[in-house]
Coordinates of C-alpha atoms in Angstrom, one line a residue:
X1 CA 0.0 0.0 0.0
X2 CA 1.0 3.4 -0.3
X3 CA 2.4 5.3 2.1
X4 CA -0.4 7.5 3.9
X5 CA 0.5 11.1 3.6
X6 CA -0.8 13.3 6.6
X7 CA -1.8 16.8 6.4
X8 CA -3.4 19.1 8.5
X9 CA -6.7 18.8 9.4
X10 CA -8.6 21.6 8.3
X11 CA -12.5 22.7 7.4
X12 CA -13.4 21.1 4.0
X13 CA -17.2 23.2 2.4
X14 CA -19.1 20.7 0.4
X15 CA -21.5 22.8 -1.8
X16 CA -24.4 21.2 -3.9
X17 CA -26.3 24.0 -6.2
X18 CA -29.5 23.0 -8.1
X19 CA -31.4 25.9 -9.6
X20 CA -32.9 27.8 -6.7
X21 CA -31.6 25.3 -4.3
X22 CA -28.4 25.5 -2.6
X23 CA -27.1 23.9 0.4
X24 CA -24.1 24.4 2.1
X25 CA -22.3 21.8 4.9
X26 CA -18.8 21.9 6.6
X27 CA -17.2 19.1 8.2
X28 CA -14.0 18.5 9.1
X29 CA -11.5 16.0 6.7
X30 CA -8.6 14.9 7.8
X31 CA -7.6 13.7 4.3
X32 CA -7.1 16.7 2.8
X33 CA -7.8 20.7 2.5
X34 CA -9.0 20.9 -0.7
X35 CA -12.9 21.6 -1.5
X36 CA -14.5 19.4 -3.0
X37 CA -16.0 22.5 -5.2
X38 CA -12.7 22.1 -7.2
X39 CA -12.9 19.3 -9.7
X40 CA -12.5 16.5 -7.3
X41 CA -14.3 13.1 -7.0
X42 CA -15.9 14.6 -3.4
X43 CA -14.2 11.4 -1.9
X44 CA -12.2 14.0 0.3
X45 CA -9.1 11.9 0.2
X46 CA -6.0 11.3 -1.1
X47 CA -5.1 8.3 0.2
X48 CA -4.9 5.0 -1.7
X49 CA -7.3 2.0 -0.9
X50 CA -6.7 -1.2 -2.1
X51 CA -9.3 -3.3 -3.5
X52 CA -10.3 -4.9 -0.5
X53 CA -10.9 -1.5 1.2
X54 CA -13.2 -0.3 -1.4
X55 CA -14.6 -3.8 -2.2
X56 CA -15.7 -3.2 1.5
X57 CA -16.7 0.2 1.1
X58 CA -18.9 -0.3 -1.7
X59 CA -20.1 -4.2 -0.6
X60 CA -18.9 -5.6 -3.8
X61 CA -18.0 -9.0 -2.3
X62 CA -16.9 -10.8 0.8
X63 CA -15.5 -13.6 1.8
X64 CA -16.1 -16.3 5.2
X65 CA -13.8 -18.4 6.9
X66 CA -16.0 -21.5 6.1
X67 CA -15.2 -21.1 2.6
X68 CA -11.5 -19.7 2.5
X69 CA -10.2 -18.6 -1.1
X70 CA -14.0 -18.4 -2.2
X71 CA -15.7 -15.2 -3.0
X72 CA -19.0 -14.3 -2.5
X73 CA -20.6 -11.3 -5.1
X74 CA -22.6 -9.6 -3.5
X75 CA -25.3 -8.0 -5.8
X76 CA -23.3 -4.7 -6.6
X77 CA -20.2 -7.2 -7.2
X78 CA -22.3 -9.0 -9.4
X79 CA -23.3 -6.3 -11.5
X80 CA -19.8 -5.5 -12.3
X81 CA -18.8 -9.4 -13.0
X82 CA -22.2 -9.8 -15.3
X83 CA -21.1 -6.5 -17.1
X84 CA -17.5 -7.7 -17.8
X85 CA -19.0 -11.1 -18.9
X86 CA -21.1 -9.4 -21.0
X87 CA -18.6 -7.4 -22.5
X88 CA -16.3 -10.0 -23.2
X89 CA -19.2 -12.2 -25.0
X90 CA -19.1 -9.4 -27.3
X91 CA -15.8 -9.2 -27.8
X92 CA -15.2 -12.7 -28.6
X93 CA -18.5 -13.4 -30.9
X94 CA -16.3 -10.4 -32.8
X95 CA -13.3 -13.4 -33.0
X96 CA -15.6 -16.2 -34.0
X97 CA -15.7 -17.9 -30.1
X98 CA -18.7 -20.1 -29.5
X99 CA -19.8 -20.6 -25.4
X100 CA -20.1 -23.9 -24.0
X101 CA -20.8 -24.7 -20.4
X102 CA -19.0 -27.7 -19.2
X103 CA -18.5 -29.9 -15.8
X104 CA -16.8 -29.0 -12.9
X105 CA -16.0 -32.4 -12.0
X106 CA -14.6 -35.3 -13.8
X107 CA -13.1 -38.8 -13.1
X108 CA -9.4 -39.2 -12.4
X109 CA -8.9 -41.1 -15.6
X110 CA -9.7 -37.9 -17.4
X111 CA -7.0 -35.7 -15.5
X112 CA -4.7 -38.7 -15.9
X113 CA -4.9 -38.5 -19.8
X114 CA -4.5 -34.9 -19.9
X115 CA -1.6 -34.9 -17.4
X116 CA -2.8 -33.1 -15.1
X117 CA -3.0 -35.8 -12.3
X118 CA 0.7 -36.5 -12.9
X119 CA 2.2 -32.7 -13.4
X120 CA -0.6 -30.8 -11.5
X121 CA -2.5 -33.1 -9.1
X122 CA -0.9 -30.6 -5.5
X123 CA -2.9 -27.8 -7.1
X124 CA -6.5 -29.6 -7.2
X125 CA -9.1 -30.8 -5.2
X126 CA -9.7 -34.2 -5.1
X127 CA -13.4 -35.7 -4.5
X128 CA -15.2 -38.4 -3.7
X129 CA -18.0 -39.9 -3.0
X130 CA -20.1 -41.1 -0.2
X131 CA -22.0 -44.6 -0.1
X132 CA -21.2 -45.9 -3.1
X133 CA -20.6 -49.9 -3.9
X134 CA -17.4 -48.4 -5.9
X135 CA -15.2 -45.7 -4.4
X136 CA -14.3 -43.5 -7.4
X137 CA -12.1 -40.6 -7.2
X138 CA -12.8 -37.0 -9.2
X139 CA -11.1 -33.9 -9.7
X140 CA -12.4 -30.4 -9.5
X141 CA -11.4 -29.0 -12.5
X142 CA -8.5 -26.3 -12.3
X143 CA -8.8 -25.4 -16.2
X144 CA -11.0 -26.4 -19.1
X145 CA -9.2 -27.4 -21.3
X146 CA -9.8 -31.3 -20.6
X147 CA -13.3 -30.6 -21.2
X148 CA -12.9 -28.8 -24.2
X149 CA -11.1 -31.4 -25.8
X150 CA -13.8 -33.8 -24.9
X151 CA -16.1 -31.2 -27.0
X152 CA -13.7 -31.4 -30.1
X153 CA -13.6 -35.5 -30.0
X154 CA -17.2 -36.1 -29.9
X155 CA -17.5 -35.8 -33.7
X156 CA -15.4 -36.1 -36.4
X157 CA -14.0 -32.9 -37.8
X158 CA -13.1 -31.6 -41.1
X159 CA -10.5 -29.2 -42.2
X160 CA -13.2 -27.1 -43.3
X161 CA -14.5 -26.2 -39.8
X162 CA -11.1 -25.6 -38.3
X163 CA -10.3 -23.5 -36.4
X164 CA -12.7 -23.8 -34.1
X165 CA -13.2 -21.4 -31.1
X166 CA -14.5 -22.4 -27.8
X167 CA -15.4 -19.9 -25.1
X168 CA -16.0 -21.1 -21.6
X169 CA -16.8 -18.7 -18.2
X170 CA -17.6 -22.0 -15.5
X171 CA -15.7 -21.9 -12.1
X172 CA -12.4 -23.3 -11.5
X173 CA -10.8 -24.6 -8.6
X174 CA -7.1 -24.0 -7.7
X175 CA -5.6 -25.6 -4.3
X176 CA -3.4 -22.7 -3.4
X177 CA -1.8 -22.1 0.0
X178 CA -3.8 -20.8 2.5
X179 CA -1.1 -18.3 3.4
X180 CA -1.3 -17.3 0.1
X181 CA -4.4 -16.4 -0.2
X182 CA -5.6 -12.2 -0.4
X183 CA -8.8 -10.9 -1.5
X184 CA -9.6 -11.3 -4.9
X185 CA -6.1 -11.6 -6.5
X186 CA -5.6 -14.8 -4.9
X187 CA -8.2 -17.2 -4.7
X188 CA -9.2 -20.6 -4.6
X189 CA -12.4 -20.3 -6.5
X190 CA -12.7 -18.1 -9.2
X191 CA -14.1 -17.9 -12.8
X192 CA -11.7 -17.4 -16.4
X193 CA -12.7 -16.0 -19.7
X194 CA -11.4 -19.1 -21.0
X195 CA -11.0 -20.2 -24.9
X196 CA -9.7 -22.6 -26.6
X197 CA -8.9 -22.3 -30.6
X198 CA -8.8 -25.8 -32.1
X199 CA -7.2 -25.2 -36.0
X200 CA -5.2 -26.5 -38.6
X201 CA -1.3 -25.9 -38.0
X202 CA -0.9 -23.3 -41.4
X203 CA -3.4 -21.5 -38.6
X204 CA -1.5 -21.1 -35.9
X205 CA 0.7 -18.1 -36.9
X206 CA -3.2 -15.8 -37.6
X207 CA -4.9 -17.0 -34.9
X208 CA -1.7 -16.1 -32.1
X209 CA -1.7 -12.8 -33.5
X210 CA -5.6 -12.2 -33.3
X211 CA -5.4 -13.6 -30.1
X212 CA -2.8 -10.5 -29.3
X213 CA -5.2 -7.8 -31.3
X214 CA -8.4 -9.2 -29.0
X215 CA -6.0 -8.6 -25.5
X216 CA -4.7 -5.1 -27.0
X217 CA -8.6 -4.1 -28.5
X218 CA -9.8 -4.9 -24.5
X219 CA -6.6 -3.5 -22.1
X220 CA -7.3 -0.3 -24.2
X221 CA -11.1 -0.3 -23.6
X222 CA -10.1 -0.8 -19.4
X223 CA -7.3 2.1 -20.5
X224 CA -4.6 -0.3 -18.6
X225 CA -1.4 2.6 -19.6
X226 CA 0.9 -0.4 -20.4
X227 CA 0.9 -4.2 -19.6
X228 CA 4.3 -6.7 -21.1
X229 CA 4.5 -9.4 -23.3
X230 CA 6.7 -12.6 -21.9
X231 CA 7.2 -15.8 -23.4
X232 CA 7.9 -18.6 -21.0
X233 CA 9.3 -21.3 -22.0
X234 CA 9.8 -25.3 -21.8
X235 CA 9.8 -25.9 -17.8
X236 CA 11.5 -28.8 -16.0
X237 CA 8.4 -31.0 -15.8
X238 CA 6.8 -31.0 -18.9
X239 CA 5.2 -33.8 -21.7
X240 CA 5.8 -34.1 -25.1
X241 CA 9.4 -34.1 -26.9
X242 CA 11.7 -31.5 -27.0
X243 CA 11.2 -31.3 -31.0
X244 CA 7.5 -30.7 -30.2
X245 CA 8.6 -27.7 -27.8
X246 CA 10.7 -26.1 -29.8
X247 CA 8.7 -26.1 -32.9
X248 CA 5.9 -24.8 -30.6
X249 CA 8.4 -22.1 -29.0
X250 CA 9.3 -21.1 -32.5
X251 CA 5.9 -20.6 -33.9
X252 CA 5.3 -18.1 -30.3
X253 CA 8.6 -16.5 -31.1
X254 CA 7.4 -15.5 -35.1
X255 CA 4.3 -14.2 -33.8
X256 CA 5.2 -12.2 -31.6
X257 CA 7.7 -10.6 -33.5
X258 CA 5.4 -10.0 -36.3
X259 CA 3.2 -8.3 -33.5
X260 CA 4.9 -5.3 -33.2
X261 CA 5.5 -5.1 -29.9
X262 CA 8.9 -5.6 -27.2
X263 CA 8.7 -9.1 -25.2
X264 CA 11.2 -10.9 -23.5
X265 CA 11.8 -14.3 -23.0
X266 CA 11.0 -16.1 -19.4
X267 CA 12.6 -18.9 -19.3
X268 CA 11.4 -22.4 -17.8
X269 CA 8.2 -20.7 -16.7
X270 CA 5.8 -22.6 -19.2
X271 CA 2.9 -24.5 -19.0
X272 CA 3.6 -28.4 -18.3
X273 CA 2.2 -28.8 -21.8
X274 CA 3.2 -26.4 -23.2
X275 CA 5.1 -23.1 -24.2
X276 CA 2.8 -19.9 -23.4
X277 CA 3.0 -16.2 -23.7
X278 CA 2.4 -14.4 -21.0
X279 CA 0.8 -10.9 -21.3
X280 CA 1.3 -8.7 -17.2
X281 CA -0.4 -6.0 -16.0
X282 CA 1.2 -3.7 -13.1
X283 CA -1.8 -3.0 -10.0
X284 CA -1.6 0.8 -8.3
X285 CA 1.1 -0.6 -6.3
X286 CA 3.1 -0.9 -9.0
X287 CA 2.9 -5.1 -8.9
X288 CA 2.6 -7.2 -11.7
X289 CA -0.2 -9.7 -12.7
X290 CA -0.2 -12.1 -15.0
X291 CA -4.2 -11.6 -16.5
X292 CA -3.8 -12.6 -20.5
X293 CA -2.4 -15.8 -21.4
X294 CA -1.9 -17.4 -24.8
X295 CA -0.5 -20.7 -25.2
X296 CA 0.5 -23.1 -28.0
X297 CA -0.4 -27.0 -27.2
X298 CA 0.8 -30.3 -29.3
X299 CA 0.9 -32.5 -26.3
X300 CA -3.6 -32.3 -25.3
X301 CA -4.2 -33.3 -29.2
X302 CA -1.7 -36.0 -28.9
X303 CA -3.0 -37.1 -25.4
X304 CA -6.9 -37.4 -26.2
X305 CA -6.1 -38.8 -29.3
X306 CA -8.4 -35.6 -31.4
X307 CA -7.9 -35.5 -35.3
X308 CA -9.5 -33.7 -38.1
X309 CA -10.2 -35.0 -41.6
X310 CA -8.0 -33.4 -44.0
X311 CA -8.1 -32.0 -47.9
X312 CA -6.7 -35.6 -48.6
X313 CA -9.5 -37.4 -47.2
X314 CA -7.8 -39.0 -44.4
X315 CA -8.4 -39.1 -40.8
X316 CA -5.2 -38.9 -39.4
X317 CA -4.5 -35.2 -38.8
X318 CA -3.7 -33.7 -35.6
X319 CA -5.5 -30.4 -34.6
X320 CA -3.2 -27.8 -33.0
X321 CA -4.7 -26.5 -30.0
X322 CA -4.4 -22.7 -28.2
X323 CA -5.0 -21.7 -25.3
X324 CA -5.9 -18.2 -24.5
X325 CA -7.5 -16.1 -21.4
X326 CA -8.0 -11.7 -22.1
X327 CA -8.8 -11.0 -18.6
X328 CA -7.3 -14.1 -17.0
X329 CA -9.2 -14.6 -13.7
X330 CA -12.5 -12.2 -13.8
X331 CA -11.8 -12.0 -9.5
X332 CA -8.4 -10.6 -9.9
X333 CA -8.8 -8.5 -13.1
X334 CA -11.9 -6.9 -11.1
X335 CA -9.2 -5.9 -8.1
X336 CA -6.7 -4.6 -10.6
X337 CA -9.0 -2.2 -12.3
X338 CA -10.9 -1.5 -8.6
X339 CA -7.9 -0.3 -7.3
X340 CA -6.4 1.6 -11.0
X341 CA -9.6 3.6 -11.2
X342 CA -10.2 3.7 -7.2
X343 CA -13.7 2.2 -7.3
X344 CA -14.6 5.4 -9.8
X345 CA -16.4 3.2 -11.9
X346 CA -17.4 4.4 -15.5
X347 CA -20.6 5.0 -16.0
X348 CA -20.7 1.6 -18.5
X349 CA -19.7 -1.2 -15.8
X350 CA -20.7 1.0 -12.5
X351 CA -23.1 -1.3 -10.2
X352 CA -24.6 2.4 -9.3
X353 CA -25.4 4.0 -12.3
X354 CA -27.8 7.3 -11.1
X355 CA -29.5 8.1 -8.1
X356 CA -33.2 10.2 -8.0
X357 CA -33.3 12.1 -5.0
X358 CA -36.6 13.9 -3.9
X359 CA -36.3 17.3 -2.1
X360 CA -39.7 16.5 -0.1
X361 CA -41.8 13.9 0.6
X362 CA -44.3 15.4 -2.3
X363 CA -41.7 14.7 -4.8
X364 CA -41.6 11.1 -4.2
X365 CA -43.6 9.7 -6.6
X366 CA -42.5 11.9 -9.0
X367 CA -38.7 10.8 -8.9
X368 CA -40.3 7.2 -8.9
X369 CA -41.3 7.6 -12.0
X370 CA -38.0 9.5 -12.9
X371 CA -36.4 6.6 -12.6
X372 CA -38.3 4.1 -14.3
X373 CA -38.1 6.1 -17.5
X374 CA -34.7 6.4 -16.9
X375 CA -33.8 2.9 -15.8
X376 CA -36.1 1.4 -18.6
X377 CA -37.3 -0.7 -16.3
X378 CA -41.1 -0.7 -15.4
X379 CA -42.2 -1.4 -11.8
X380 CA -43.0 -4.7 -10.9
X381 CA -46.9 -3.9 -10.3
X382 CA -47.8 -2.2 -13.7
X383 CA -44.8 -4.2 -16.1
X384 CA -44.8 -7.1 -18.6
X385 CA -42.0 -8.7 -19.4
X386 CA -38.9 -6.8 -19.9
X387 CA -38.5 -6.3 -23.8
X388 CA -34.8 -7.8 -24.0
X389 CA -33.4 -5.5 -26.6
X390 CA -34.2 -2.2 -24.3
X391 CA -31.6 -1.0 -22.5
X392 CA -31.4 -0.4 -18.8
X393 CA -29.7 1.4 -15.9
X394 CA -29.1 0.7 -12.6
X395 CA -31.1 3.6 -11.2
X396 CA -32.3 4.2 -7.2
X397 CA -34.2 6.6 -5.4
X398 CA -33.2 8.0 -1.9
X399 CA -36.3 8.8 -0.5
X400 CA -35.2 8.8 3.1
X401 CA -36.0 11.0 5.9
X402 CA -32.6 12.4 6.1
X403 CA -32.0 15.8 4.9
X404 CA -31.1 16.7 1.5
X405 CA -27.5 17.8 1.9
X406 CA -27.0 14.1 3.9
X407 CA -28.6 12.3 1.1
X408 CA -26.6 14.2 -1.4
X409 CA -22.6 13.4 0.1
X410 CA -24.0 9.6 0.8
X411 CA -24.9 9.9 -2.9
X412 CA -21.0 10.8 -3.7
X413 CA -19.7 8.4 -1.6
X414 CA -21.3 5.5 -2.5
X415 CA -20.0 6.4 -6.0
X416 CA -23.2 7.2 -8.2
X417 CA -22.1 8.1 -11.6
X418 CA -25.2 10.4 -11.7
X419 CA -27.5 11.9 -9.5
X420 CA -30.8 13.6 -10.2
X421 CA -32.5 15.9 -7.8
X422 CA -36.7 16.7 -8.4
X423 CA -38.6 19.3 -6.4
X424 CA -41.3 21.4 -7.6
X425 CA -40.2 23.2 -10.4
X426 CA -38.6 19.5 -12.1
X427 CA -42.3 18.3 -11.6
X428 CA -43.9 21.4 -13.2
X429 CA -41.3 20.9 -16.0
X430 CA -41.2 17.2 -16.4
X431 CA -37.1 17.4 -16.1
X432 CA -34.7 16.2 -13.3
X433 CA -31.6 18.5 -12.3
X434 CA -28.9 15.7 -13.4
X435 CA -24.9 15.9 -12.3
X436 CA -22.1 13.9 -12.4
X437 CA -20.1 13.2 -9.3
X438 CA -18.3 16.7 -9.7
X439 CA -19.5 19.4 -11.4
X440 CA -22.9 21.5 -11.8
X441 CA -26.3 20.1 -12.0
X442 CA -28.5 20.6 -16.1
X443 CA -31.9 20.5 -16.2
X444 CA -32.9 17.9 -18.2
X445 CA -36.3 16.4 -19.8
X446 CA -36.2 12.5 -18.9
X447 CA -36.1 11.1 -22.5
X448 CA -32.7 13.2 -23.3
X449 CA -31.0 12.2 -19.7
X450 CA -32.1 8.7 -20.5
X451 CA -30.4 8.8 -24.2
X452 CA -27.6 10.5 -22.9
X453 CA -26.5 7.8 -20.7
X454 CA -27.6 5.5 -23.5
X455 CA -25.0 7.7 -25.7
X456 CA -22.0 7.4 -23.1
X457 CA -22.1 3.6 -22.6
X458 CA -21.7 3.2 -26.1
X459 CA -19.0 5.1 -25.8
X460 CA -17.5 2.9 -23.2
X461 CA -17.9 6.4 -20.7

């Protein structure tokens, strides 16, 4: 963490001005002098939270001794992880990915063919079960790939459909140290935007390098300022013959160079199956993450025996298989960008989009209504369905008994992208006084607020 920086503690005025309203508080910070009347984020503070600070602050997600390394979303959490999901289903219907849902438990004999149960088995969780005639032992899965291959070798494939692109978002369990374990960057349970590109071997040069262009289209969506590109090589336990790893080293090495950008080589730190490269984002802190990875794999085609029919007509041929991840685990890519952006979400992936906030219990149902334009979504005791192509806003009304000025720094702090006050004249008008987190309030009508927000998620805002 970084270091906290005292200052004096002086008087900090909070002003809020809405056409012929104005409030005025004072209050004392001892985070900083400044007002938030300058163009500051009104979270009075300088200091640097972690995301398990604001994950806390802004009940994202917790986690209970009863289930250590396992997260729970809470439903603001949630939001954000559906919102990333969504975005990344998107993204990869843009690369030709199909989604499947697979198993998270499988037989030994599976993890034993893949290798897993040989080269990985101290990472996973081993099950069994109860009161049967046969004791059996399974595996929670720790990565998809297994299953996906299973996918691939329940037909018989042509050249003509390669490559083909599976995309798969199911939990995955890792047995990691319980010393080791911290927040959502290191956890025992945790979902992957996982893929796997089955394709022809005069493939794999195109399909590394869109693999690269998907990671650098998204990083520069999150704006992650710069992130490095490492390719890790042939470790000391690994299957498959040397041959096989350098020609699969090589083919990483071309692509990369034909990418454009600087890498370096990291030596012995390769998948067991595999050469990989490995793509690492720095957190506020300055540490590094590994979140994309994309890896080159003879060894699972070999293992679960998966062939293709080729433009001779044979059977024989051997699928190359990749393995890639953009975001790597959702959990920890959610802390990196928690902490890069300080829980300031944009107004696209924020789990508190707007707020409506009455100046008097007369204005209630007013700024009720407010916000089901807004929101586009109709209250539960006059709606139909929910037309699926509409879209919506997470939009709430603060309707307490507290007093304006209260309801409006709670507003701030909780991090509402927008917040809309209504008293009499916004009810004679039909508008809603609408401001961001800093800066003055505009009167608005409700169908241009609503198709201004509409305008700045699709601008990724």
């Amino acid at each position: 963490m970084r270091p906290l920086l005292l200052r004096s503690v002086r008087s900090a005025c909070l002003g809020f001005e809405y056409g012929h309203w104005r409030l005025s508080t004072r209050f004392c910070s001892s985070h900083s002098s400044r007002s938030t009347t300058d163009d500051h984020d009104d979270d009075f503070s300088d200091v640097f939270l972690d995301h398990r600070q604001i994950g806390t602050q802004q009940e994202l997600y917790m986690i209970n001794p009863l289930t250590p390394g396992s997260v729970f979303l809470l439903p603001h959490g949630t939001r954000i992880y559906n919102r990333l999901l969504a975005f990344m289903r998107a993204q990869l219907r843009v690369f030709g990915f199909e989604e499947v849902v697979s198993p998270i438990i499988y037989r030994k004999s599976l993890w034993e063919t893949s290798g897993h149960w040989d080269k990985y088995k101290e990472d996973m969780f081993e099950v069994g079960g109860r009161n049967q005639e046969t004791k059996e032992e399974y595996g929670l899965k720790p990565m998809n790939c297994p299953g996906h291959c299973l996918i691939y070798g329940a037909a018989e494939r042509s050249y003509r459909e390669l490559p083909i692109r599976y995309a798969d978002f199911s939990p995955l369990h890792r047995n990691e140290a319980s010393g080791a374990l911290t927040g959502l960057t290191r956890v025992r349970r945790f979902h992957q935007d996982d893929g796997h590109i089955f394709c022809r071997p005069d493939q794999v040069q195109a399909e590394i390098k869109a693999s690269i262009k998907l990671v650098d289209n998204v990083y520069k969506i999150f704006k992650i300022p710069s992130y490095r590109l490492l390719l890790s090589t042939r470790p000391e336990q690994y299957i498959g013959t040397i041959e096989e790893w350098d020609t699969a080293e090589s083919d990483l090495r071309d692509a990369l160079d034909e990418s454009g950008q600087e890498w370096l080589v990291n030596e012995g730190d390769g998948a067991f199956y595999g050469p990989k490269i490995d793509i690492l984002i720095k957190d506020s802190n300055g540490k590094e993450h590994q979140a994309a990875t994309i890896q080159l794999d003879f060894q699972m085609p070999q293992r679960f025996q998966l062939t293709y029919r080729g433009d001779d007509d044979t059977l024989g041929h051997r699928p190359v298989m990749i393995h890639r991840a953009v975001f790597g685990s959702v959990e920890r890519f959610m802390a990196i960008i928690m902490e890069q952006i300080q829980g300031k979400w944009p107004l696209w992936l924020s789990p508190r989009q707007a707020v409506i906030v009455p100046i008097a219990d007369r204005h209630v149902e007013y700024a009720r209504r407010v916000k089901e334009q807004i929101s586009g979504v109709p209250r539960g005791d006059n709606a139909d369905l929910l037309d699926f192509s509409i879209s919506t806003f997470y939009v709430d009304v603060d309707d307490r008994s507290s007093t304006l000025g209260n309801r409006l720094r709670e507003a701030i702090k909780k991090g509402y992208n927008y917040i809309g006050v209504v008293g009499d004249k916004e009810m004679a008008d039909g508008t809603v006084a609408l401001r961001q987190r800093t800066g003055k309030p505009t009167a608005m009508n409700i169908e241009d607020a609503r198709k201004f927000l509409i305008d700045s998620v699709a601008r990724y805002e």
